[in-house]
XYZ file of C-alpha atoms in Angstrom:
673
model
C 11.179 14.124 17.055
C 9.890 11.735 19.804
C 6.599 10.128 20.149
C 5.616 12.539 22.808
C 6.428 15.409 20.793
C 4.481 13.991 17.577
C 1.517 13.470 20.015
C 1.617 16.895 21.459
C 1.917 18.217 17.755
C -1.006 20.515 17.244
C -0.813 20.046 13.520
C -1.743 16.199 13.514
C -5.217 15.602 13.745
C -5.771 11.974 14.226
C -3.794 8.625 15.274
C -3.068 7.656 11.628
C -1.353 10.825 11.079
C 0.724 10.454 14.313
C 1.377 6.780 13.373
C 2.698 7.859 9.966
C 4.512 10.844 11.359
C 6.437 8.623 13.889
C 7.077 5.975 10.990
C 8.931 8.951 9.284
C 11.730 8.234 11.576
C 13.733 5.529 9.733
C 14.869 2.490 11.328
C 17.450 1.864 8.542
C 21.053 2.958 9.473
C 22.388 2.155 6.189
C 22.168 5.479 4.519
C 25.702 5.532 2.954
C 24.491 5.217 -0.804
C 20.681 5.966 -0.961
C 18.590 6.100 -4.057
C 18.777 10.107 -3.942
C 22.762 9.789 -4.426
C 22.579 7.502 -7.194
C 19.850 9.667 -9.156
C 22.058 12.713 -8.547
C 25.186 11.139 -9.789
C 23.377 10.008 -12.905
C 21.614 12.869 -13.618
C 23.156 15.741 -12.172
C 22.016 16.986 -8.692
C 21.846 20.699 -9.666
C 19.696 20.286 -12.327
C 17.720 17.764 -10.747
C 16.818 20.018 -7.697
C 16.174 23.166 -9.965
C 13.719 20.901 -12.388
C 15.929 22.227 -15.100
C 17.448 19.161 -16.946
C 19.710 19.407 -20.151
C 18.333 18.449 -23.340
C 19.974 15.166 -23.131
C 18.647 14.197 -19.969
C 15.157 15.594 -20.599
C 14.931 13.616 -23.771
C 16.073 10.510 -21.839
C 13.218 10.968 -19.099
C 10.263 12.029 -21.484
C 11.333 11.811 -25.044
C 11.942 14.391 -27.838
C 8.664 16.155 -27.068
C 9.644 17.409 -23.838
C 12.446 19.265 -25.168
C 10.032 21.549 -27.505
C 7.175 23.491 -26.753
C 3.608 21.807 -26.434
C 1.269 21.279 -29.215
C -2.385 20.627 -29.600
C -1.475 18.168 -32.150
C 0.527 15.892 -29.803
C -1.822 16.408 -27.038
C -4.739 14.822 -29.228
C -2.420 11.586 -29.341
C -2.994 10.471 -26.143
C -3.781 6.807 -25.545
C -6.160 7.761 -22.922
C -9.494 9.222 -24.539
C -11.543 11.291 -21.884
C -11.955 14.911 -20.832
C -9.672 15.448 -17.944
C -11.440 16.313 -14.567
C -10.668 19.514 -12.927
C -8.604 19.379 -9.693
C -10.081 20.370 -6.380
C -10.766 19.094 -2.777
C -14.366 19.162 -1.466
C -16.726 16.630 0.478
C -17.608 14.249 -2.419
C -16.032 12.252 -4.987
C -15.689 13.247 -8.708
C -15.061 11.440 -11.804
C -14.419 12.408 -15.714
C -17.227 13.505 -17.845
C -19.002 10.492 -19.296
C -18.345 7.991 -16.694
C -20.425 6.914 -13.906
C -19.011 6.257 -10.184
C -21.517 4.170 -8.183
C -21.003 3.300 -4.512
C -20.766 -0.573 -4.334
C -19.691 -1.468 -1.007
C -19.314 0.529 2.301
C -17.843 -0.301 5.708
C -20.463 -2.156 7.785
C -22.451 -3.303 4.708
C -23.818 -7.021 5.160
C -22.030 -9.465 3.019
C -23.349 -12.606 4.221
C -27.039 -13.958 4.086
C -27.128 -14.160 7.905
C -25.520 -10.844 8.583
C -27.244 -7.953 10.389
C -27.871 -4.466 8.847
C -25.256 -2.055 10.020
C -26.169 -0.184 13.172
C -23.386 2.245 13.624
C -24.633 3.244 17.209
C -24.768 -0.530 18.211
C -21.658 -2.085 16.602
C -20.572 -5.564 17.804
C -17.668 -7.613 17.000
C -20.245 -10.508 16.011
C -21.836 -8.204 13.504
C -18.513 -6.765 11.957
C -17.415 -10.351 11.257
C -20.161 -10.459 8.692
C -20.141 -7.101 7.411
C -17.754 -5.353 5.027
C -14.560 -4.203 6.977
C -12.975 -0.703 7.558
C -10.598 1.319 5.466
C -10.759 -0.765 2.268
C -7.361 -0.571 0.332
C -6.414 -3.421 -2.423
C -9.364 -4.370 -4.773
C -8.966 -7.440 -7.141
C -11.516 -9.293 -9.181
C -11.692 -12.844 -9.835
C -14.398 -13.536 -12.632
C -16.845 -16.349 -11.961
C -18.091 -17.028 -15.605
C -16.779 -16.500 -19.199
C -18.144 -12.960 -19.934
C -16.992 -11.775 -16.507
C -20.319 -10.547 -15.451
C -20.049 -12.354 -12.091
C -17.104 -12.501 -10.092
C -15.199 -12.205 -6.563
C -14.324 -8.896 -5.255
C -11.349 -9.323 -2.925
C -10.741 -6.621 -0.679
C -8.044 -5.620 1.717
C -8.952 -3.586 5.185
C -5.833 -1.978 6.343
C -6.630 -0.229 9.498
C -9.116 1.565 11.544
C -9.839 5.310 12.647
C -11.383 5.197 15.659
C -12.046 8.803 16.328
C -14.456 8.633 13.364
C -15.530 5.204 13.754
C -17.098 5.144 17.056
C -19.551 7.564 18.866
C -18.042 9.843 21.983
C -14.419 8.253 21.662
C -12.249 10.687 20.001
C -8.402 10.238 19.621
C -7.130 7.451 21.840
C -3.506 7.695 21.364
C -3.167 10.898 23.096
C -4.905 9.269 26.384
C -3.243 6.076 26.501
C -6.097 4.060 24.944
C -8.304 4.777 28.132
C -11.313 4.495 26.265
C -10.414 1.380 24.240
C -12.985 -1.323 25.954
C -12.349 -4.709 25.175
C -15.515 -4.747 22.928
C -14.166 -1.826 20.978
C -10.785 -3.825 20.475
C -12.410 -6.655 19.077
C -14.868 -4.756 16.742
C -11.569 -2.986 15.503
C -9.804 -6.521 15.130
C -12.932 -7.792 13.258
C -12.862 -4.700 10.894
C -9.367 -5.317 9.699
C -8.178 -7.937 7.364
C -10.370 -8.559 4.314
C -13.391 -9.406 2.410
C -14.465 -11.750 -0.538
C -17.517 -10.701 -1.840
C -19.588 -12.122 -4.923
C -20.912 -9.006 -7.215
C -22.749 -9.628 -10.240
C -24.120 -7.249 -13.053
C -27.923 -6.712 -13.100
C -30.424 -6.461 -15.887
C -29.477 -2.917 -16.448
C -25.768 -3.628 -16.144
C -25.277 -2.285 -12.904
C -22.862 -4.026 -10.543
C -24.508 -5.438 -7.284
C -23.492 -7.218 -4.206
C -24.675 -10.954 -4.024
C -25.301 -11.242 -0.628
C -25.994 -14.934 -0.456
C -22.766 -15.661 -2.412
C -21.668 -18.970 -1.230
C -17.925 -17.782 -1.245
C -18.381 -14.465 0.757
C -16.161 -14.339 3.700
C -14.492 -12.329 6.086
C -10.761 -12.809 7.093
C -9.736 -11.147 10.167
C -7.088 -10.841 12.859
C -9.752 -11.571 15.410
C -10.518 -15.176 14.501
C -9.035 -16.503 11.146
C -6.760 -19.459 11.523
C -3.631 -19.474 9.255
C -0.561 -21.626 8.269
C 2.799 -20.592 7.581
C 4.746 -22.138 5.004
C 8.451 -21.799 3.390
C 11.897 -21.443 5.076
C 10.787 -19.658 8.430
C 7.784 -22.131 9.114
C 8.750 -23.976 12.163
C 11.718 -22.093 12.812
C 12.494 -21.676 16.662
C 12.015 -17.936 16.134
C 8.340 -18.753 15.146
C 7.150 -20.779 18.189
C 4.838 -19.072 20.555
C 2.913 -20.225 23.590
C -0.265 -20.830 21.533
C 1.601 -22.790 18.791
C 4.803 -24.610 19.971
C 4.959 -25.914 16.204
C 5.874 -22.427 14.952
C 3.589 -23.097 11.957
C 0.134 -21.619 12.949
C -1.154 -18.426 13.498
C -4.320 -16.225 14.093
C -5.109 -13.594 11.429
C -3.522 -10.947 9.478
C -3.441 -7.284 9.762
C -2.535 -3.819 8.226
C -3.157 -5.324 4.785
C -2.305 -2.561 2.376
C -1.876 -3.275 -1.525
C -1.758 -7.090 -2.834
C -2.089 -9.054 -5.896
C -3.717 -11.996 -7.743
C -1.739 -14.880 -8.866
C -2.159 -16.401 -12.240
C -4.132 -18.991 -10.955
C -6.462 -17.043 -9.405
C -5.373 -16.763 -5.611
C -5.372 -13.536 -3.610
C -1.990 -12.165 -2.207
C -2.485 -9.997 0.812
C 0.356 -7.783 1.872
C 0.858 -7.057 5.596
C 2.506 -3.708 6.055
C 2.972 -1.581 9.396
C 2.724 -4.755 11.590
C 4.810 -3.332 14.047
C 2.264 -1.029 15.375
C -0.096 -3.436 16.661
C 2.364 -4.935 19.145
C 2.533 -3.543 22.950
C 4.772 -3.984 25.833
C 4.390 -2.668 29.568
C 8.306 -2.006 29.803
C 8.928 1.600 29.339
C 11.852 3.933 29.747
C 12.027 6.946 31.720
C 10.773 8.889 28.494
C 7.750 6.486 28.011
C 9.589 4.787 25.089
C 9.339 0.880 24.871
C 12.272 -0.592 26.380
C 13.859 -3.256 24.357
C 16.941 -3.738 26.137
C 18.079 -7.198 26.684
C 15.320 -8.816 24.610
C 16.403 -11.814 22.475
C 14.645 -10.163 19.643
C 16.136 -6.799 20.278
C 18.082 -6.187 17.300
C 15.138 -7.503 14.914
C 12.620 -5.247 16.946
C 14.812 -2.080 16.610
C 15.038 -2.537 12.836
C 11.418 -3.055 12.158
C 9.982 -0.721 14.950
C 8.546 -3.344 17.281
C 6.527 -2.700 19.537
C 4.945 0.331 17.763
C 2.056 0.719 20.435
C -0.247 2.482 18.111
C -3.214 -0.006 18.892
C -4.246 -1.222 22.364
C -5.087 -4.990 21.287
C -2.024 -6.036 23.276
C -4.074 -5.061 26.506
C -6.450 -7.542 26.083
C -4.674 -10.057 23.916
C -1.458 -11.453 24.967
C -0.624 -12.392 21.582
C -0.047 -9.007 20.578
C 2.165 -8.173 23.984
C 5.707 -8.726 23.184
C 6.248 -9.238 27.161
C 4.231 -12.196 26.863
C 4.792 -13.608 23.420
C 7.996 -12.085 22.120
C 8.213 -14.171 19.025
C 4.683 -13.312 18.061
C 5.946 -10.201 15.761
C 8.040 -12.853 13.500
C 4.588 -14.202 12.494
C 3.600 -10.808 10.805
C 5.027 -8.996 7.992
C 4.457 -11.503 5.568
C 2.287 -12.011 2.382
C -0.555 -14.156 2.808
C -2.162 -16.338 0.040
C -5.911 -16.868 0.181
C -8.042 -19.021 -2.319
C -11.177 -16.948 -2.826
C -12.897 -19.701 -4.655
C -12.997 -21.920 -1.459
C -14.424 -20.400 1.742
C -13.505 -23.269 3.947
C -9.675 -22.856 3.038
C -6.962 -21.893 5.259
C -4.935 -18.831 4.438
C -1.251 -19.316 4.171
C 1.739 -16.834 4.963
C 4.299 -17.500 2.496
C 7.593 -16.800 4.131
C 9.889 -17.425 1.197
C 8.610 -13.770 0.046
C 10.544 -12.237 2.929
C 9.250 -10.208 6.079
C 8.994 -6.436 5.817
C 6.336 -3.733 5.593
C 4.942 -5.170 2.634
C 2.971 -2.620 0.475
C 1.851 -4.957 -2.294
C 2.628 -8.089 -4.301
C 2.000 -7.699 -7.911
C 2.759 -10.714 -9.980
C 3.638 -11.531 -13.593
C 5.347 -14.531 -15.455
C 8.853 -14.841 -16.473
C 9.910 -15.856 -20.166
C 10.303 -19.450 -19.117
C 7.012 -19.447 -16.936
C 8.108 -18.925 -13.621
C 6.118 -16.782 -11.138
C 7.645 -13.341 -10.372
C 6.308 -11.071 -7.516
C 7.249 -7.322 -7.183
C 7.343 -6.007 -3.514
C 8.056 -2.612 -1.753
C 9.179 -2.205 1.780
C 7.023 0.808 2.617
C 9.449 2.975 4.917
C 11.815 5.721 4.440
C 15.212 4.511 3.314
C 13.990 0.817 2.904
C 14.143 -1.424 -0.193
C 12.640 -2.852 -3.506
C 12.236 -6.644 -3.680
C 11.558 -9.066 -6.318
C 10.667 -12.985 -5.789
C 11.457 -15.688 -8.627
C 9.788 -18.973 -8.479
C 11.991 -22.124 -8.850
C 9.214 -24.100 -10.732
C 6.971 -22.893 -13.286
C 3.364 -21.848 -13.476
C 1.265 -24.741 -14.312
C -2.467 -25.082 -15.599
C -3.419 -27.384 -12.561
C -3.979 -24.602 -9.860
C -3.258 -27.261 -7.042
C 0.286 -27.800 -8.239
C 1.182 -24.074 -8.122
C 1.366 -23.581 -4.390
C 4.904 -24.775 -4.187
C 5.767 -21.684 -6.306
C 5.907 -19.238 -3.322
C 7.587 -21.560 -1.047
C 10.438 -22.633 -3.423
C 12.176 -19.832 -5.018
C 14.463 -16.658 -4.625
C 13.850 -13.458 -3.119
C 16.141 -10.597 -4.399
C 16.621 -6.867 -3.287
C 17.537 -4.208 -5.553
C 20.899 -2.117 -5.987
C 20.325 0.707 -8.518
C 23.593 1.896 -10.080
C 24.797 5.418 -11.099
C 25.114 4.241 -14.608
C 21.473 3.694 -15.091
C 21.874 -0.185 -14.432
C 19.825 -2.434 -11.694
C 21.205 -5.327 -9.817
C 19.237 -7.862 -8.259
C 20.943 -9.437 -5.109
C 19.792 -12.851 -3.834
C 18.870 -12.939 -0.116
C 20.281 -16.696 0.141
C 21.628 -17.943 3.314
C 25.468 -18.714 2.830
C 25.703 -16.004 0.235
C 28.280 -13.054 1.061
C 27.551 -11.756 4.535
C 24.441 -13.994 4.936
C 26.133 -16.432 7.366
C 26.045 -17.576 10.920
C 28.814 -15.239 11.802
C 26.462 -12.224 11.206
C 23.363 -13.963 12.877
C 22.046 -15.708 9.990
C 22.103 -19.613 10.905
C 19.736 -20.654 8.364
C 17.453 -19.325 5.570
C 14.678 -18.985 8.079
C 16.781 -16.245 9.716
C 17.243 -14.523 6.423
C 13.474 -14.352 5.873
C 12.485 -13.462 9.367
C 15.164 -10.417 9.268
C 14.920 -9.779 5.708
C 15.541 -5.923 6.181
C 18.906 -6.762 8.074
C 20.065 -9.319 5.349
C 19.461 -6.486 2.772
C 21.202 -4.135 4.886
C 24.617 -6.267 4.667
C 24.109 -6.911 1.122
C 24.469 -3.113 0.359
C 20.813 -2.544 -1.343
C 19.730 0.917 -2.151
C 17.719 2.676 0.420
C 14.625 4.087 -1.243
C 12.129 7.026 -0.896
C 9.300 4.941 0.440
C 8.759 2.023 -2.276
C 4.897 1.607 -2.589
C 3.312 -0.221 -5.375
C 5.407 -2.031 -8.154
C 3.603 -2.893 -11.041
C 4.882 -5.210 -13.669
C 4.009 -5.225 -17.288
C 4.322 -8.329 -19.690
C 7.222 -7.040 -21.660
C 9.825 -7.107 -18.889
C 9.209 -3.425 -17.892
C 8.017 -2.790 -14.007
C 6.949 0.638 -12.663
C 8.147 1.372 -9.165
C 6.257 3.923 -7.026
C 8.135 5.875 -4.593
C 5.841 7.921 -2.473
C 8.007 10.766 -0.627
C 11.027 11.012 1.775
C 10.958 14.388 3.777
C 13.682 12.855 5.925
C 16.174 12.578 3.200
C 18.813 15.267 3.625
C 21.559 17.088 1.720
C 24.213 14.273 0.975
C 21.745 11.305 1.450
C 20.576 11.581 -2.190
C 21.285 8.963 -4.955
C 20.719 8.483 -8.685
C 17.353 6.763 -8.173
C 16.328 9.006 -5.403
C 17.215 12.585 -6.251
C 15.627 15.034 -4.054
C 16.264 15.730 -0.472
C 13.126 16.576 1.512
C 11.051 15.068 -1.089
C 7.440 15.638 -0.270
C 6.221 14.729 -3.478
C 7.830 11.549 -4.735
C 8.794 9.810 -8.163
C 8.400 6.826 -10.219
C 11.050 4.654 -11.614
C 10.702 2.337 -14.784
C 12.826 -0.671 -14.460
C 13.491 -2.682 -17.951
C 14.544 -6.161 -16.967
C 17.583 -7.576 -19.135
C 16.360 -9.251 -22.328
C 12.590 -8.192 -21.386
C 12.868 -11.173 -18.849
C 11.084 -10.363 -15.418
C 13.288 -13.228 -13.656
C 16.471 -11.388 -14.993
C 19.022 -10.682 -12.201
C 19.930 -7.270 -13.942
C 18.400 -4.558 -16.253
C 18.255 -0.703 -16.516
C 16.347 1.965 -14.851
C 15.114 5.534 -15.462
C 12.929 7.938 -14.084
C 9.460 8.180 -15.546
C 8.323 11.197 -13.867
C 9.439 13.424 -10.621
C 6.135 14.598 -8.896
C 5.045 17.792 -7.476
C 4.288 21.171 -8.925
C 6.206 21.912 -12.128
C 5.550 25.809 -11.676
C 7.477 25.677 -8.436
C 11.264 25.393 -9.477
C 12.472 24.378 -5.914
C 10.058 21.283 -5.800
C 12.244 19.770 -8.772
C 9.138 18.097 -10.648
C 9.571 16.687 -13.972
C 6.614 16.161 -16.090
C 5.941 16.186 -20.270
C 5.185 19.649 -20.725
C 1.547 18.285 -21.951
C 0.648 17.821 -18.520
C -2.005 20.289 -17.502
C -2.545 22.132 -14.135
C -4.841 19.180 -13.443
C -2.887 16.493 -14.311
C 0.295 16.754 -11.995
C 0.181 15.097 -8.793
C 2.132 14.196 -5.616
C 2.788 10.947 -3.579
C 1.893 8.115 -5.990
C 1.010 5.285 -4.101
C -0.815 2.322 -6.298
C -0.838 1.364 -9.790
C -2.702 -0.788 -12.283
C -2.509 -1.744 -15.939
C -5.728 -1.766 -17.965
C -6.591 -4.196 -20.505
C -4.613 -2.113 -23.180
C -1.268 -2.182 -20.964
C -1.711 1.663 -20.086
C -0.659 2.692 -16.413
C -2.723 4.197 -13.918
C -1.633 5.763 -10.721
C -3.242 6.396 -7.471
C -2.066 8.756 -4.699
C -1.702 8.810 -1.157
C -0.613 12.312 0.292
C -1.626 11.748 3.858
C -1.844 14.890 5.985
C 0.086 16.516 3.471
C -2.274 17.251 0.824
C -2.180 20.868 1.770
C 1.314 21.048 0.062
C -0.471 20.526 -3.363
C -4.167 21.768 -2.648
C -5.498 18.622 -4.271
C -7.076 15.762 -2.836
C -6.282 12.268 -3.680
C -6.998 10.792 -7.279
C -6.539 8.478 -10.041
C -4.466 9.389 -12.886
C -3.750 8.320 -16.299
C 0.130 8.219 -16.978
C 1.679 7.901 -20.449
C 4.734 5.461 -20.476
C 5.203 5.335 -24.273
C 6.509 7.526 -27.239
C 6.563 11.513 -27.408
C 3.741 11.442 -24.580
C 5.674 9.826 -22.124
C 5.457 11.399 -18.723
C 1.857 13.146 -19.479
C -0.721 12.533 -16.569
C -4.381 13.254 -16.758
C -6.884 13.408 -13.899
C -9.617 10.835 -14.053
C -10.834 10.639 -10.542
C -10.715 12.294 -7.259
C -11.500 11.377 -3.834
C -13.466 13.472 -1.165
C -11.644 15.472 1.464
C -9.612 13.737 3.808
C -9.666 10.474 1.636
C -6.909 8.193 0.294
C -7.068 6.587 -3.426
C -6.622 2.646 -3.246
C -7.059 -0.275 -5.169
C -7.243 0.687 -8.913
C -8.319 -2.576 -10.759
C -9.802 -3.059 -14.278
C -11.760 -6.234 -15.382
C -10.067 -8.127 -18.295
C -12.529 -6.263 -20.779
C -11.363 -2.853 -19.571
C -14.993 -1.865 -19.225
C -15.359 -1.630 -15.328
C -12.922 -0.056 -13.013
C -12.840 -0.649 -9.185
C -11.453 1.985 -6.681
C -11.076 1.958 -3.104
C -11.665 5.344 -1.141
C -10.146 4.946 2.444
C -10.481 6.972 5.385
C -12.601 9.889 3.892
C -12.629 13.209 6.072
C -9.864 12.157 8.113
C -6.261 13.111 6.639
C -5.257 16.976 7.033
C -8.722 18.080 8.056
C -6.839 20.923 10.096
C -5.938 22.380 6.543
C -9.332 22.387 5.142
C -10.398 26.043 4.749
C -13.458 26.883 6.784
C -13.169 23.453 8.921
C -9.532 23.488 10.094
C -10.018 21.156 13.174
C -9.947 17.335 14.084
C -12.573 15.328 12.324
C -14.681 13.211 14.716
C -17.902 10.765 14.412
C -19.737 13.618 15.647
C -18.230 16.437 13.683
C -16.655 14.818 10.500
C -15.076 16.897 7.526
C -17.453 14.931 5.424
C -20.256 12.397 5.763
C -19.277 10.736 2.315
C -20.721 8.600 0.791
C -24.306 8.690 2.606
C -24.573 12.265 3.761
C -26.640 11.150 6.389
C -26.334 13.477 9.320
C -26.679 10.441 11.631
C -23.735 8.493 9.882
C -19.921 9.289 9.891
C -17.956 8.859 6.785
C -17.569 5.294 5.620
C -14.940 3.706 3.514
C -16.002 2.482 0.469
C -15.314 0.496 -3.128
C -16.370 2.626 -6.008
C -17.150 1.023 -9.521
C -16.587 3.104 -12.448
C -18.061 2.559 -15.791
C -18.489 4.555 -19.051
C -22.096 5.850 -19.564
C -23.591 3.669 -22.458
C -20.999 1.044 -22.089
C -17.694 0.397 -23.590
C -13.910 0.542 -22.383
C -12.745 3.053 -20.164
C -10.573 5.704 -21.780
C -11.154 4.338 -25.128
C-alpha cells in the first residue's frame, strides 16, 4: 500500500491514523528469523494459533491453575484488591468503584505564573510555550519533600492532532498541509516536547497544580537548546549548518514513553522522529526521492523523510534538502534535570538511535545503571543499555553513566533463552567494511548494526518494565504485517492484531547479564475467538482481557499494570483503551482485571505510582480521535467543530483536550490493596 492509497482510504479518519498505517510498512528487510518463528518453534505453531496449548505448555505459561477449571476460591486470591470495572466505550472516563479520578492537567492549562489563560480560539506559540502541551504520554513524579505530598510531574507531549486542535482546519495530510500557516506550525511545535509542573496536595488531600512553582518549565522543539553527548557527539554526520561542531541541537519531538533515573533525572524517548522531516524532491509517484543522498541507506532504514508534518516548509532544519544531517540529531533519549529549570537537556547518544518507545531504568547487582528500550516499529528490536560505572549517591557524578556503557540488542532463541548482543564497533560485522568507521556510526545507525548482528525482529516493541529481581516485561503491541512463515518463538502469530507480553528472567537475577530466559506471559485478544489464539489465565473475566499492550508500570508492591493503545483498531475488540492489573506470579499468573478506561478515541498512557502507592497518575491522549468512524451513531471523522467527545470539559465551545488524570482511593490508602 502506498502513501497515496493510505491518504485515500475511507476507513482512515485522521492524520495520526494515516501516519500509523504508513508506518505499518516495515523498513527492516531482515525477516528471516522473526520472533514469531521463534515462538512457533518453541511452543508449537498449530497450538499457538488455535489457542489450544498442551497441558505442559499451558502450565509453563500460566502455572497449574490454567490447566484446571476456574474457581471462586482462587479468584479471591488476587493480589489486586478492587472490584473490576465493566468494559465499554463511551464519551467519558471510568474508574473502578471506590476510587476517585480527578482531572489534574489539560492541554492549554497555564503552568507558569505569567502564562495566559487558555483561549482555544486565539492560540499563539508564545502562549503555548507557557501552557501544558498536547497529547500527554509518559508521566513521572519526582518528590520534593519526605512524605511525597509535593513533587514535580514530568510529562511528555508526543504529537498533535490539528483537525481537533484548531478551528476550521480539518485534515491537512490530504491537502498537502495547505492550511498550515507559519503561526500554526509554531503552535504545533510549542505543543510538542515536555512539561515540568510542580503539584501538591491541598488541605483536603487533593492534588493541585502549583502554578508559581519555580521549577515549572516547558521543553519544546521550537526553542529549547540541547547538547549531544556520548559516541556520536561531534561526529561528522552530526554537523549541520547551524551547528558546525555537531554537539548542539534545538529541541526534542515525538516524545512517547520515558523513565526516571535513580538520581532523579527524567529520560524523554524520541520515537517517530522521521515523520517530521520534509523534502521537496519527489519521484513520479509523489514519494520522497532519496536517490544519491549521502544518508540514503540510513534514511531508508529509518523512514526519513516521513513528511507527516509541514515544519520543513517553514524551518529549514526540518528539510533534508537543506540539512541532510539533521535527522541524525533525533531518535535519541534525552536526559532532563527537572530540579534545575536553567539546566540544558542532553541527548545521550550511547543509548542508540531508533524509534524509542521508552527508557525504563533499574540497577544491576553490582550497582550499574541498566536501561531497557524498545524500537516501536514492526519487525524491529528490543534493546538494553548497561553503564560502565556504578550509580553514585552524588547526582553530579552520574552523568557519565549514560555516556560510557554498552548498548545490547536482544536475540530470542527457540530453546527459551535470550542473548544480549553488544553493539560495539569492531565486534563481528560492525566494521569499516560494512560502513561503520567508529562507534559514532554504530550509534547513529543502530538499526543497521542490529540487522547485521542477527537480532530478533519483534512485533512492535513498546514499553519494557524491569523489576528489581532481574525480571523484565516486554510489551509487543501488534503486528498485522507478519505473514505465514515470518513467525518465531517469541512472536508466534501471523497477522497479530492484539499483541503479547514477554517475561525475561536475566541470568543470576542480574539486569546487567548478557543472557537469560524468556517466556510468554499472555497472548492478547478475545479468548473466546479461537482463531485469535489468545492465551489468558482462565480466571480472566470478559472485562479483563485486552489488546495492544503499550505502557507498563510497577506499583509500590512490585505488581504489574498495563495500559493499552489499540489506535484506530479498537473496533476489533469493541473496548476503549484502559489500564489493567496483570498477575505475574503463582496460580493467578496471566489473570488480568480492568481498573480504568478512557473516553472514546483516547489512548491510555503514562501509568505512574507514587512511592507510597496511594496515588496513580495516568494520561489520556488524543480523546475523541482514534477510530471514530467505528463509533456506533457517530461514524465519521472527528473535528474541532464536530468531535466524537468533548472530554474532559464537555463545554460546547471546547474541543476534546488531552489530560493527565490523578487516581486515589476514596477515603485514602494504597491503591488495589
